[in-house]
Structure formats: structure tokens, C-alpha cells
Coordinates of C-alpha atoms and ligand atoms in Angstrom, one line a residue:
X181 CA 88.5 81.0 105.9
X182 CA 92.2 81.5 105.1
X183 CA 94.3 79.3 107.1
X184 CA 95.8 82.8 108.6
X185 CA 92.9 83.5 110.2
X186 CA 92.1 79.8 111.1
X187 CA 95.3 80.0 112.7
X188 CA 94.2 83.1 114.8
X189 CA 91.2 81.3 115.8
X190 CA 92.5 78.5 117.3
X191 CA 91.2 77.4 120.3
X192 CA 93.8 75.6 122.6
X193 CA 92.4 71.7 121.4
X194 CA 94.7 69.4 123.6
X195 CA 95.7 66.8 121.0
X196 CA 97.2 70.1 118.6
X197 CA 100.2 72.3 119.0
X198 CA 98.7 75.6 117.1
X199 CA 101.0 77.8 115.6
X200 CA 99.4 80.6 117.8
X201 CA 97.1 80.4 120.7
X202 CA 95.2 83.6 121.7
X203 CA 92.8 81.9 124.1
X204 CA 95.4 81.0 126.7
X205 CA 96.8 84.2 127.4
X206 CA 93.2 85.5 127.5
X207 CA 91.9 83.4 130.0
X208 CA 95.6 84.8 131.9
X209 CA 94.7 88.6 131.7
X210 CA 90.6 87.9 131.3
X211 CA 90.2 89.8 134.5
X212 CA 92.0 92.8 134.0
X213 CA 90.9 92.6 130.1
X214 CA 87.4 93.1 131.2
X215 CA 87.9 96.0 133.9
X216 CA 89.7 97.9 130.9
X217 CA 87.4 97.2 128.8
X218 CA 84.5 97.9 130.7
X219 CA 86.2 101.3 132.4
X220 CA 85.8 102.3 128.7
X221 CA 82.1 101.2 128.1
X222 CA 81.6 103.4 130.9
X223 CA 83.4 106.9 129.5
X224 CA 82.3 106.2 126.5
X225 CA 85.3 108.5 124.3
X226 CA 85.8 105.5 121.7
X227 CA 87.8 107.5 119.3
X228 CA 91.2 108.9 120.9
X229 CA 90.1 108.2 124.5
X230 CA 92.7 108.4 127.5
X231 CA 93.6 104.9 127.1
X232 CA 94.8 105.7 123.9
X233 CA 97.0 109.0 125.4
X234 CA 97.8 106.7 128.5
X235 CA 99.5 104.0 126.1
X236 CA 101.1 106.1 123.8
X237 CA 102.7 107.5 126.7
X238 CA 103.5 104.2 128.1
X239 CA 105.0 103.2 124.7
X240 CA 107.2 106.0 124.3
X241 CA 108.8 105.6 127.6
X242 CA 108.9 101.8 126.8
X243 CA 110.5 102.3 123.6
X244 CA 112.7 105.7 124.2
X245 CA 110.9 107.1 121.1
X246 CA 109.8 110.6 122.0
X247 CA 106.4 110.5 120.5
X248 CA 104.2 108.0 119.5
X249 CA 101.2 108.1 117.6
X250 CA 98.3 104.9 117.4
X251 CA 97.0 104.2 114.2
X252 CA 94.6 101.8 113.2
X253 CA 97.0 98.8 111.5
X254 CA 100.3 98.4 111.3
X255 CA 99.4 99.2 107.1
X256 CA 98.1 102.1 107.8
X257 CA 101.0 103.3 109.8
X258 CA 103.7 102.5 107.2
X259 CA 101.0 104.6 104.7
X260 CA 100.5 107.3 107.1
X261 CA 104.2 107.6 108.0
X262 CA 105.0 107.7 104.4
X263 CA 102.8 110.5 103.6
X264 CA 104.5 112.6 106.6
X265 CA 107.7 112.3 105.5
X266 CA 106.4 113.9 101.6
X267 CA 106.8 110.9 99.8
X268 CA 105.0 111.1 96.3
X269 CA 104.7 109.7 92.8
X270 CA 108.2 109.6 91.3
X271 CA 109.4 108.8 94.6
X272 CA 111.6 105.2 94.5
X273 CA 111.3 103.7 98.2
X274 CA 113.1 100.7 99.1
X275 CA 112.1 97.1 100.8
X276 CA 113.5 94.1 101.3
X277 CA 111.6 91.4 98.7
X278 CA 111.1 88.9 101.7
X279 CA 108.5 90.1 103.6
X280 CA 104.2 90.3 104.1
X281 CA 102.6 91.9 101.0
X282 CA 101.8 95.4 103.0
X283 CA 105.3 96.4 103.0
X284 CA 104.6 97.1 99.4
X285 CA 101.2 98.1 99.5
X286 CA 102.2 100.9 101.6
X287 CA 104.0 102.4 99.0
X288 CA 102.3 101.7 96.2
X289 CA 98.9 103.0 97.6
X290 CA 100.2 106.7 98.3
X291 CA 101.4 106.6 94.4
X292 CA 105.2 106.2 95.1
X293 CA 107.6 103.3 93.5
X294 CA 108.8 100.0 95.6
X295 CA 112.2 98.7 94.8
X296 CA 112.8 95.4 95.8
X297 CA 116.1 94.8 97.8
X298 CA 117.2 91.2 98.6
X299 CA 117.7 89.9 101.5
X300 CA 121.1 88.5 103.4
X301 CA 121.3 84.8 103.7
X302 CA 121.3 84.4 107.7
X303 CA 119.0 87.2 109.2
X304 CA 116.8 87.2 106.2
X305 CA 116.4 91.0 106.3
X306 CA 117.6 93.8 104.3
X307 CA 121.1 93.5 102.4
X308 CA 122.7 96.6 103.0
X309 CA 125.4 95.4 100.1
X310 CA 122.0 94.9 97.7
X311 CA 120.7 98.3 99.1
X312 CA 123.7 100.3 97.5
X313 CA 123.5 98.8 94.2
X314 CA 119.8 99.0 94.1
X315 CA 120.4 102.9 94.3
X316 CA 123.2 103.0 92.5
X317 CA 120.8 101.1 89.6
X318 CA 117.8 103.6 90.5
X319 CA 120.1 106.3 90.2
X320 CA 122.2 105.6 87.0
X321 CA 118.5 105.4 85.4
X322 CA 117.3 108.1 86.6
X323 CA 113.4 107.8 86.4
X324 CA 112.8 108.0 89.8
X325 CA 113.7 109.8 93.3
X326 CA 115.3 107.7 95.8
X327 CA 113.5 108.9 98.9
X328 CA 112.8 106.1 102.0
X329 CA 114.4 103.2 102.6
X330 CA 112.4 100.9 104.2
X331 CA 114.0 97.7 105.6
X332 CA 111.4 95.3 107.5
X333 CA 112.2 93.7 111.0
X334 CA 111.5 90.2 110.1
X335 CA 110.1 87.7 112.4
X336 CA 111.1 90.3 115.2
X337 CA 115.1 90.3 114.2
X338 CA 116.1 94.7 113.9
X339 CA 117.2 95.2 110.6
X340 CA 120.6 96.6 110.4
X341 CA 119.8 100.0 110.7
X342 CA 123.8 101.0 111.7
X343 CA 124.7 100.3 107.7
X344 CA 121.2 101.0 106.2
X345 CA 121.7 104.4 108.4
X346 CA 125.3 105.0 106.8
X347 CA 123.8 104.5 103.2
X348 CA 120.4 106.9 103.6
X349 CA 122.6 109.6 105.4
X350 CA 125.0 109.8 102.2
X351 CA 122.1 110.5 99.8
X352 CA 119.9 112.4 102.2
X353 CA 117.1 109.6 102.1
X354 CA 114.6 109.1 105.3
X355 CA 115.0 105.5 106.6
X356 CA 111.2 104.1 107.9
X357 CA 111.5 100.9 110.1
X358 CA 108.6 98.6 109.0
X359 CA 108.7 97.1 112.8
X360 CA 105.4 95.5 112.2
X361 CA 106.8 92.1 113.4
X362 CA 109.4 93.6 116.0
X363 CA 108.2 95.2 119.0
X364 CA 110.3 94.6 122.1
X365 CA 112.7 93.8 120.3
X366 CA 116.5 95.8 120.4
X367 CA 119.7 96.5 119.6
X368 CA 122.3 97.0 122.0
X369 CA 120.6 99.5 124.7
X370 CA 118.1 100.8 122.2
X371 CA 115.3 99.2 121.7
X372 CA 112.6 99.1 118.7
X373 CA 111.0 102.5 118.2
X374 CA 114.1 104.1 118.5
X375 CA 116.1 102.1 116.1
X376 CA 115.2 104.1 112.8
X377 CA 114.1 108.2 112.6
X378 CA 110.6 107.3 112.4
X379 CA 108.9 103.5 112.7
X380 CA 105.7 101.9 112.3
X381 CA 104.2 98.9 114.1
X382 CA 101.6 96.9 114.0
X383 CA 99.1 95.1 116.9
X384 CA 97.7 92.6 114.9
X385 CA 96.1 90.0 117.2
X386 CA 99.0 87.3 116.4
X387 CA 101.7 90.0 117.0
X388 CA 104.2 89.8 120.3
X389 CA 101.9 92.7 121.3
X390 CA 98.6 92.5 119.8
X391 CA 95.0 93.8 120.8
X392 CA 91.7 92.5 119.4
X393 CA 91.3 93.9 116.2
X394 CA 93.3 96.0 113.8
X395 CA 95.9 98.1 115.1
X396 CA 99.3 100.1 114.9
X397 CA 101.3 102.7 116.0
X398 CA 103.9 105.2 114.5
X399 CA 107.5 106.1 116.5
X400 CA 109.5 108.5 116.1
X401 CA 112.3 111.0 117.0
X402 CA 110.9 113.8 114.9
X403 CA 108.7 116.4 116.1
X404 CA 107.6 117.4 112.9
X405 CA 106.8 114.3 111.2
X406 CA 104.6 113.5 114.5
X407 CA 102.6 116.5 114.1
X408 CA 101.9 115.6 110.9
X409 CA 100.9 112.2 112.1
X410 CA 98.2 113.4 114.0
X411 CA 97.0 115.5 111.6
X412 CA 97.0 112.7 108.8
X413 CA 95.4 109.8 111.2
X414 CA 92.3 112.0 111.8
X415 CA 91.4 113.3 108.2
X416 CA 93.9 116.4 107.9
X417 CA 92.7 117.7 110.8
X418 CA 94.9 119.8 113.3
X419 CA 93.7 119.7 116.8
X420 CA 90.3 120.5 117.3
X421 CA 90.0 122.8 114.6
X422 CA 87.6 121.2 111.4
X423 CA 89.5 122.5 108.7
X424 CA 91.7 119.5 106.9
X425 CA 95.0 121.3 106.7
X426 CA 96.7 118.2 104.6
X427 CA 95.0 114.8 102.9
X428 CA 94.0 112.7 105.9
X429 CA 92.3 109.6 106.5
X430 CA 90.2 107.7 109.3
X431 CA 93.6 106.3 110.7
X432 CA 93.4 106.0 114.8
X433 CA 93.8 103.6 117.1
X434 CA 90.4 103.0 118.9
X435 CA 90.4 103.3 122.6
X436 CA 89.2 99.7 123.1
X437 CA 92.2 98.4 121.5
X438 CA 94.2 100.8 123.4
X439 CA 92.6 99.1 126.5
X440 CA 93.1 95.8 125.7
X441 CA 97.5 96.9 124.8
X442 CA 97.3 98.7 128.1
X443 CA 96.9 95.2 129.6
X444 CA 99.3 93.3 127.5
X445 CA 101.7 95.9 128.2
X446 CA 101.8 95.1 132.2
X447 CA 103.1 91.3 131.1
X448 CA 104.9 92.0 127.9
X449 CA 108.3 91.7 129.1
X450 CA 107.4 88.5 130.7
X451 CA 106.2 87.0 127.7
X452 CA 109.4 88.3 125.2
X453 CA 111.1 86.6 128.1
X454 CA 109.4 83.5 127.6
X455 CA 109.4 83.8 123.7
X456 CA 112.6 84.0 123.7
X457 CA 113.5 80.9 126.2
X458 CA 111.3 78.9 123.5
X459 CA 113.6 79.9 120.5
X460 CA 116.5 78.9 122.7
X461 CA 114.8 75.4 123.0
X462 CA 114.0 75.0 120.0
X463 CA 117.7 76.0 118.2
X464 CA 119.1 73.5 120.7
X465 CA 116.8 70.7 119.9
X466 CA 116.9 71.0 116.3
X467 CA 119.9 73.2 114.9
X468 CA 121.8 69.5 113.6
X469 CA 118.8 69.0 111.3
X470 CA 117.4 71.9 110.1
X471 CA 118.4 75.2 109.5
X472 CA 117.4 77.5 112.9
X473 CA 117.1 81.5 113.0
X474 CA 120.5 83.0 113.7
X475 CA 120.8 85.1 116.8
X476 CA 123.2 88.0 116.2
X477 CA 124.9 89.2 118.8
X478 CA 123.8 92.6 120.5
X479 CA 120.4 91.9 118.8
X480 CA 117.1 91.1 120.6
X481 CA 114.4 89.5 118.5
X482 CA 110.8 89.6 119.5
X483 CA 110.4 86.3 118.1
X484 CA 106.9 87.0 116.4
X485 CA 107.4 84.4 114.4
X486 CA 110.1 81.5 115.2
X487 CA 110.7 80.0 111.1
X488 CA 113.1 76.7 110.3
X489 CA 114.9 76.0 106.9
X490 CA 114.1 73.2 105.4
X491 CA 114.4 70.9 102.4
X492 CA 111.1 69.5 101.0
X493 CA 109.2 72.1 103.1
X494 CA 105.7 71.3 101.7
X495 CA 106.5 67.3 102.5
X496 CA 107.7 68.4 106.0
X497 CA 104.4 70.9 106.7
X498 CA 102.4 67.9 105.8
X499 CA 104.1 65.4 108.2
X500 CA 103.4 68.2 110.8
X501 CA 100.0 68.4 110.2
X502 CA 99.9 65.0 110.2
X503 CA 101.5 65.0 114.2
X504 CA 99.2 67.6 115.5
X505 CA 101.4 70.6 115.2
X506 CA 100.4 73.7 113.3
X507 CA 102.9 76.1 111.4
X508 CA 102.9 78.8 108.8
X509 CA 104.5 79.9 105.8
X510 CA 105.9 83.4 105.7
X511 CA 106.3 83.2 103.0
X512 CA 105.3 81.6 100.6
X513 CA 105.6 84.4 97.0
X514 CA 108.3 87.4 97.5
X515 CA 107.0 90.6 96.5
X516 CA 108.1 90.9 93.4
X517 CA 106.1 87.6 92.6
X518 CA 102.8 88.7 94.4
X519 CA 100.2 89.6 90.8
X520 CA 99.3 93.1 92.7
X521 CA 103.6 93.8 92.3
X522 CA 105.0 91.7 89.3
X523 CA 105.5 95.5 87.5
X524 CA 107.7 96.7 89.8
X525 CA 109.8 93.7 89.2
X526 CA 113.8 93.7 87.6
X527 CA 116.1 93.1 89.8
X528 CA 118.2 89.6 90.6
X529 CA 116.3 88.4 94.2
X530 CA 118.0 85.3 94.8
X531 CA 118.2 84.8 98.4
X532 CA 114.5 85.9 98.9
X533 CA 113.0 83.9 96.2
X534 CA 115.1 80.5 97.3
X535 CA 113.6 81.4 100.9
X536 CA 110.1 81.5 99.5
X537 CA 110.4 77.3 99.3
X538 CA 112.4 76.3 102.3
X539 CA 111.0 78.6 105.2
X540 CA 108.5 77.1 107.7
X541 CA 107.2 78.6 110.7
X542 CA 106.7 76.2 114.0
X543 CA 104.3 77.3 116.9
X544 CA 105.5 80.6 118.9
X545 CA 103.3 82.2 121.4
X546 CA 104.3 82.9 125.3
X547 CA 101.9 80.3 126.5
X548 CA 103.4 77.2 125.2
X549 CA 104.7 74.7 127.6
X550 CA 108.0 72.9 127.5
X551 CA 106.6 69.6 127.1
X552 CA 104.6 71.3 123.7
X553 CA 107.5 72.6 122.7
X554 CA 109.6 69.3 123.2
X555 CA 106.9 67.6 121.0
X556 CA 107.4 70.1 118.5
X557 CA 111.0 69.6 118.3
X558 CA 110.0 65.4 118.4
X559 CA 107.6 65.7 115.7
X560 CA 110.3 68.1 113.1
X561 CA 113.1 65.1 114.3
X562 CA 111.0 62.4 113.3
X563 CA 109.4 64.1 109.8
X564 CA 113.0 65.1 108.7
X565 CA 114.1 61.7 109.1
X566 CA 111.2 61.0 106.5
X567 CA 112.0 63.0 103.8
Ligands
PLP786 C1 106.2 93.1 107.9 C2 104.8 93.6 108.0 N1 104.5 94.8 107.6 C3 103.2 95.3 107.7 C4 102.2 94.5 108.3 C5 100.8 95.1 108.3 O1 100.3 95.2 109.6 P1 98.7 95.1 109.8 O2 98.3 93.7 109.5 O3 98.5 95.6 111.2 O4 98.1 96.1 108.8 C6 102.5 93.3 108.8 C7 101.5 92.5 109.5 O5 100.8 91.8 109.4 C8 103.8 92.8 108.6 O6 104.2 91.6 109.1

């Protein structure tokens, strides 16, 4: 078992802080979970049932985007939104080098070439200053097409899609939001979804809005790319009709999943509420001795994942483990050090590979206490007085 999915598992145990806990806000929504669940049982429609109409709908109002589409991972929706906009071999599409591995995979699986941008020092995401000169470098070799830019919300912090939207615009390039991590999150009045022409997200189980299996959705302004959406997600197909108009692929969201976000979605604010009021705790108890996420003003983060900075990070995770708290590394290899991505490698990375060794994730889910938290914030004190 990887210790991801070990993590995901976790069953609240009273002596342990787990880095998530998916059994507590069960038990909270177990009720209404099972109705849902069972209302679906009943109708039987398993593939692109109601509930899945009822929460795209629900999610578009939520988000301001005027379509969304479910897919079935938040993968699958950066692949899928790729191949609507016409991205293709010879295609150069750019990500930041700090993030998961499927940022990457995306790209490389519909034949198309990932550049790796670094990353800026405080937010960790995207450097629009390292996103001109990776074009300008892409350019002034001119083997490949720059066509997406793809900057990654990380840990639920919006990239900064006002400057990454200045540079795109100039050289006609689509900008995809890889707002796996990042739903609920904002900027100003606008809120993920609508952030970037066209976004995908994922509902991973461990995500600020997850359902209980694989799954993800696609946002976007566009009416065309949408209808291409649908047609991709469920083999080519448009409508009803059985001829596959384009390449498609099994790619929806399943209508129990669907069920199960319909749920979440009543108490999601709630829980980015209390998400957030943990960060705050956190920064406060620990920003004189370890590096704490920056909180940029006019930005909301979903807080996904809540990461310190440390020196000795391995030393600190053990001292951790050692107190009963979980955490996580994310992450541990930057893309262009992952085997799968070494070739696509070339570029100066410095901020995301020195990340790779000092970033360490504490326990963030809506159902931790105060007093969990506070022994969090104890045991971090006490192990960086150690090392
Ligand atoms: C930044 C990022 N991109 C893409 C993905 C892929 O999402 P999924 O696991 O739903 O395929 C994830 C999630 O795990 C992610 O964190």
C-alpha cells in the first residue's frame, strides 16, 4: 500500500493526528450520503444520470463558469480539455515543475511536449517572469508550437492567471487552469472555474471536494470547447447519435459520484470556512519557526493541502511520526526528475527542485479540532527544537 493511499484510509485512531481523515465527515453527512446514494440505486441511470446534470448545474452557478462538464479524474479532465482545445504533437504546453506527476502526463499522453516552468519562491506556483523566457527559449528554437499554458493551483493557492493571461493573450496561446487542488478557492470576486478560459478539477477522495472514487470535472467560458467536451468524455459521440464524430474516450463522471458531490456540496462552504480557520492557526502558532504558506492578498486558497518549509525535512517527518501526527510530501521529485519525464528536461528549475527537500505537509481536513490542531503545532515546536 503506498502511504498515499494509507493516508486515505485512515480511520480516525484517537492517539494519531492523520494527515486526512475521511471517516469523520462521513459519519457527519452518513445520512444524507445514503438517501443519495440509494435514490440512485433506485433509477438506476449510472452513466450521466440527473445527479450528474443536477451538479453540474450546481457547480456552474457555484463557480460562475457557464458550463461544466464531469469527467471521471481530475487526469482525465486536463487530457480531455487538452484535446478540445486541438492540442497535438509538435504542440509545446507549459507547467510549472512543482507539482503531482499528472500535470505532465496529461500532456504527454495526447502526444504534445511539456515545458517545465519554475516556480516563484513564496506561492510556489507558476513564475510568470520564468514563463516568458521559457517561450522566448521555445520560440528562438523553434521545434515546437507554443500552444497551452498550463499553470497548476497548488495546494488550493489560484495561480496568477492576471500575468499568465497578459503573456498567453500576446502569442495567441489557450491558458488551461490545472485546478485539481483548488476548488473553492478565488480571486477577488471570481472564484475557481472562472479564473482561466477553460479549467479542470479533480474530486479525488482527499480533495476539498472529493466523492468516493475517481473523479473530475472541466469549466469553462467557452461554448465550443464544452461541446467538444461532451463529445470527447463519451467516445466521440454527439448526443445521442452512435457515430464518433472526434477521438473520444470513456471519460464521465458516474452518477454515484455525482451523488455523493451533491452532498458535499450542501456543507462545502462550511468546511473551506473551517479549512481556512485551521491555516490561520496554524501560521500563527508556527510562522517564527518554520516557513508557513503565504496568504496573498485578494487570494482565497482552498487549503487542500496546508505544506511548512523546513530544514532537515526527512529528520522533522520522522520526529512527527514519532508524536502521532501524520503528514505528506508533495513533493518529493519535480517533474523534470520523475524517470516517466527526465527527456523533456533542460531548463534551470531552481526554486522547484530546492522545494522538492524542504516541503512538508501537516494534517488538513475540516474535521480537525483545535485541540488536534494545537498538538500539531506542539509536536512541529518541539521536533524543530531537535534538529
Ligand atoms: C495538481 C494535480 N493535477 C492533476 C491531478 C490528477 O487528479 P486525479 O487524481 O483526479 O486524476 C491531481 C490530483 O491528484 C493534482 O493534484
Amino acid at each position: 500500500m503506498t502511504p498515499v493511499l494509507s493516508a486515505v484510509r485512515a480511520v480516525a485512531n484517537d492517539d494519531r493526528v492523520g494527515l486526512f481523515d475521511l471517516q469523520r465527515q462521513r459519519a457527519r453527512l452518513e445520512s444524507d450520503l445514503k438517501a443519495r446514494i440509494d435514490a440512485v440505486l433506485a433509477h438506476g441511470q449510472f452513466i450521466l444520470g440527473p445527479e450528474v446534470e443536477m451538479l453540474e448545474k450546481r457547480l456552474a452557478a457555484y463557480t460562475g463558469a457557464a458550463h461544466v462538464m464531469g469527467v471521471s479524474s481530475g487526469r482525465d479532465a486536463l487530457m480531455i480539455a487538452l484535446m478540445a482545445i486541438g492540442v497535438k504533437a509538435g504542440d509545446a504546453v507549459f507547467v510549472p515543475a512543482f507539482t503531482f506527476a499528472a500535470t505532465a502526463g496529461a500532456v504527454v499522453s495526447i502526444g504534445a511536449s511539456p515545458v517545465f516552468v519554475d516556480v516563484d519562491p513564496m506561492t510556489y506556483n507558476m513564475d510568470p517572469a520564468d514563463l516568458e523566457l521559457a517561450i522566448a527559449e521555445v520560440e528562438a528554437e523553434g521545434r515546437l508550437k507554443p500552444a497551452v499554458v498550463m499553470p497548476v493551483d497548488l495546494y488550493g493557492l489560484p495561480a496568477d492567471y492576471v500575468a499568465i493571461g497578459k503573456i498567453a493573450a500576446k502569442r495567441g496561446m489557450t491558458v488551461l487552469a490545472d485546478a485539481a487542488q483548488s476548488m473553492g478557492g478565488a480571486a477577488g470576486n471570481a472564484r475557481v472555474g472562472a479564473l482561466a478560459p477553460i479549467s479542470a478539477t479533480s474530486f479525488y477522495p482527499t480533495k476539498p471536494l472529493g466523492c468516493y472514487g475517481d473523479g473530475g470535472a472541466i469549466l469553462t467560458e467557452r461554448e465550443d470547447l464544452a461541446e467538444r467536451v461532451r463529445m470527447i468524455r463519451s467516445h466521440g459521440r454527439q448526443g445521442t447519435g452512435d457515430a464518433a464524430m472526434v477521438l473520444g474516450l470513456t471519460g464521465r463522471l458516474d452518477t454515484i459520484q455525482a451523488a455523493v458531490l451533491l452532498v458535499k456540496l450542501d456543507v462545502f462552504e462550511v468546511e473551506l470556512d473551517r479549512r481556512r480557520v485551521i491555516a490561520a492557526r496554524y501560521n500563527h502558532g508556527l510562522r517564527d519557526v518554520v516557513g508557513v504558506p503565504v496568504m496573498p492578498d485578494g487570494l482565497r486558497s482552498a487549503f487542500a493541502i496546508y505544506t511548512i518549509r523546513v530544514p532537515h525535512r526527512d529528520r522533522v517527518r520522522v520526529l512527527l511520526d514519532e508524536a502521532g501526527i501524520g503528514t505528506g510530501l508533495f513533493y518529493r521529485l519535480a517533474l523534470h526528475e520523475h524517470p516517466a519525464f527526465r527527456h523533456f528536461d533542460g531548463r534551470r528549475l531552481a526554486v522547484s527542485e530546492r522545494l522538492t527537500g524542504e516541503v512538508l505537509a501537516l494534517p488538513m481536513h475540516p474535521d480537525l479540532s483545535d485541540e488536534e490542531v494545537d498538538r500539531v503545532i506542539a509536536a512541529v515546536r518541539a521536533a524543530m527544537a531537535k534538529v
